[in-house]
Amino acid sequence: MKKKLLLIALVTMLTTVAIKAQNPVLNLSNYLRNSMLEQAYTNMKIAKEDERYNQEARTWQLIGNLYYNVFRCYNFVNEIEIGMPAQEVRIILGDPRTDFKRRRTPDGRANLWEWDLNFDVLFIDGKVYSFSEPANGFYKEIAESPEKALAKAMEAYLKVIEIDPQTNVDLTFPNNPVQGLAILSDGYLNLAASAYNQQEWESAYQNFLIAHQMKMNLGMNQPEDTIAGYYAVLSASILARLLSEDEKYEEALEVIESVRSISPDNVDLALSEADTYLKMRDFVKTKELLEEIITKQPDNAQLFFVIGNIYDELAKDTTNTEEENKENMALSVRYYKRAIEIDPDYFDALFNLGTVYNNRAVDLLAFANTLRFPDPRMEEVMKEANKYFRKALPYLEKAHNINPKDPDPVRMLYSIYLRLRMNEEAEEIRVVLEAIRAEREQQQPEEE
């Protein structure tokens, strides 16, 4: 038994010596060409530890190519789904190395398409039926995620540029570091697009930003190269709002600042910044930002509505003085009206403006109820309340005409008609409200 163990140890030692005796960089290149990632990875580790090779640009170019191929493995399995049409697979993954009929089945034809990295897809009746694990699944041992694979590849290509930017290798792809970085930028763009579609905003923002920075550093400024920057800003705007909702204000502002130079006049980004300061209760900064935003898109009805809504919220803040809340209410009215001027059928702006007037009237009635008879202010306060109810009516009526099925304007109209003793109108709108309620009850699924 001992002799057998010694023999095994000797064979292992000799095998190791044999591997080290060979040129690991040459082996790495050969194994990459043959899609043998496990063997390529073994030789990569040897080359990185050997001072004869780890100072050579060629070594790092091949290391970058290895990690790029690991990313491709992830891309293969993440980009296609069972049931996907064959033509769509061809568009996403490119043309396969082989595309041949493997066998016939009783209910249709089965085809097998093969790519490099030992990745193949079986189609039945022109749709994906199954697919293999590329590189026999070993790519997961090399990098635990596609992001890690791209980061490692970028690190290697940058090392090549540091050592010798003119490096060019044959037989494996990419051939040089600049070509590699350009391809990686598209890899980050693909990851970002996938995250964006799944509403994973942090991942989308980070990967779009990396893709944008890489493209700009490489001097890629064609229209198609600006897509990454555009969506980096858009994703950052959404992410900042989510962070501020979680009271992570500093993080939200850092995200905004990281993309500001890409699009300094972006309205979505500015609104997210204003929203963050609003939640921080920095009302002075909020107002400054809002007034600056409005100069950028003077005919954007939705923008005026959003700003009106923010001032509407400011007007409800109990920590403000009465004068400050009156000023904020006046500003909300002003911006809602401007939105309606631009788009007369803007339902949300109409309803919100009617609601502002209605709520002001309700507040006055609440104040009147605190007065004791015969306080001379009571009559004036009641008149003022009715004035605001009348101001609310035309906006709520138009909102109802635009969207007759929405119950919110109807309920408010019914209350105001009763208050103003418009009995006929109140009865008509009551019938409408009952009809809406009945219809909604019928649409609700029956409880089991």
Tab-separated table of C-alpha atoms in Angstrom, residues 64 67-72 74 143 145-157 180-181 183-192 207 210 214:
chain	number	residue	atom	x	y	z
A	64	GLY	CA	-8.264	39.387	-20.134
A	67	TYR	CA	-12.260	36.415	-18.308
A	68	TYR	CA	-14.009	37.801	-21.377
A	69	ASN	CA	-14.867	34.239	-22.383
A	70	VAL	CA	-16.160	33.590	-18.868
A	71	PHE	CA	-18.478	36.563	-19.342
A	72	ARG	CA	-19.603	35.080	-22.656
A	74	TYR	CA	-22.769	33.810	-18.489
A	143	ALA	CA	-15.686	34.226	-11.735
A	145	SER	CA	-20.807	36.557	-11.651
A	146	PRO	CA	-20.737	38.229	-15.074
A	147	GLU	CA	-19.885	41.526	-13.365
A	148	LYS	CA	-16.841	39.949	-11.726
A	149	ALA	CA	-15.750	38.478	-15.067
A	150	LEU	CA	-15.969	41.863	-16.780
A	151	ALA	CA	-14.129	43.600	-13.938
A	152	LYS	CA	-11.288	41.048	-14.050
A	153	ALA	CA	-11.067	41.322	-17.836
A	154	MET	CA	-10.938	45.131	-17.674
A	155	GLU	CA	-8.229	44.981	-15.002
A	156	ALA	CA	-6.142	42.726	-17.254
A	157	TYR	CA	-6.572	44.853	-20.394
A	180	GLY	CA	-10.966	44.193	-25.563
A	181	LEU	CA	-12.068	47.265	-23.622
A	183	ILE	CA	-16.062	44.856	-26.299
A	184	LEU	CA	-16.263	44.967	-22.496
A	185	SER	CA	-18.073	48.302	-22.654
A	186	ASP	CA	-20.792	46.603	-24.670
A	187	GLY	CA	-20.809	43.784	-22.122
A	188	TYR	CA	-21.498	46.268	-19.334
A	189	LEU	CA	-24.163	47.862	-21.507
A	190	ASN	CA	-25.894	44.501	-21.950
A	191	LEU	CA	-25.804	43.806	-18.211
A	192	ALA	CA	-27.210	47.255	-17.513
A	207	ASN	CA	-23.269	49.174	-15.206
A	210	ILE	CA	-19.178	51.999	-16.266
A	214	MET	CA	-15.330	53.211	-20.834
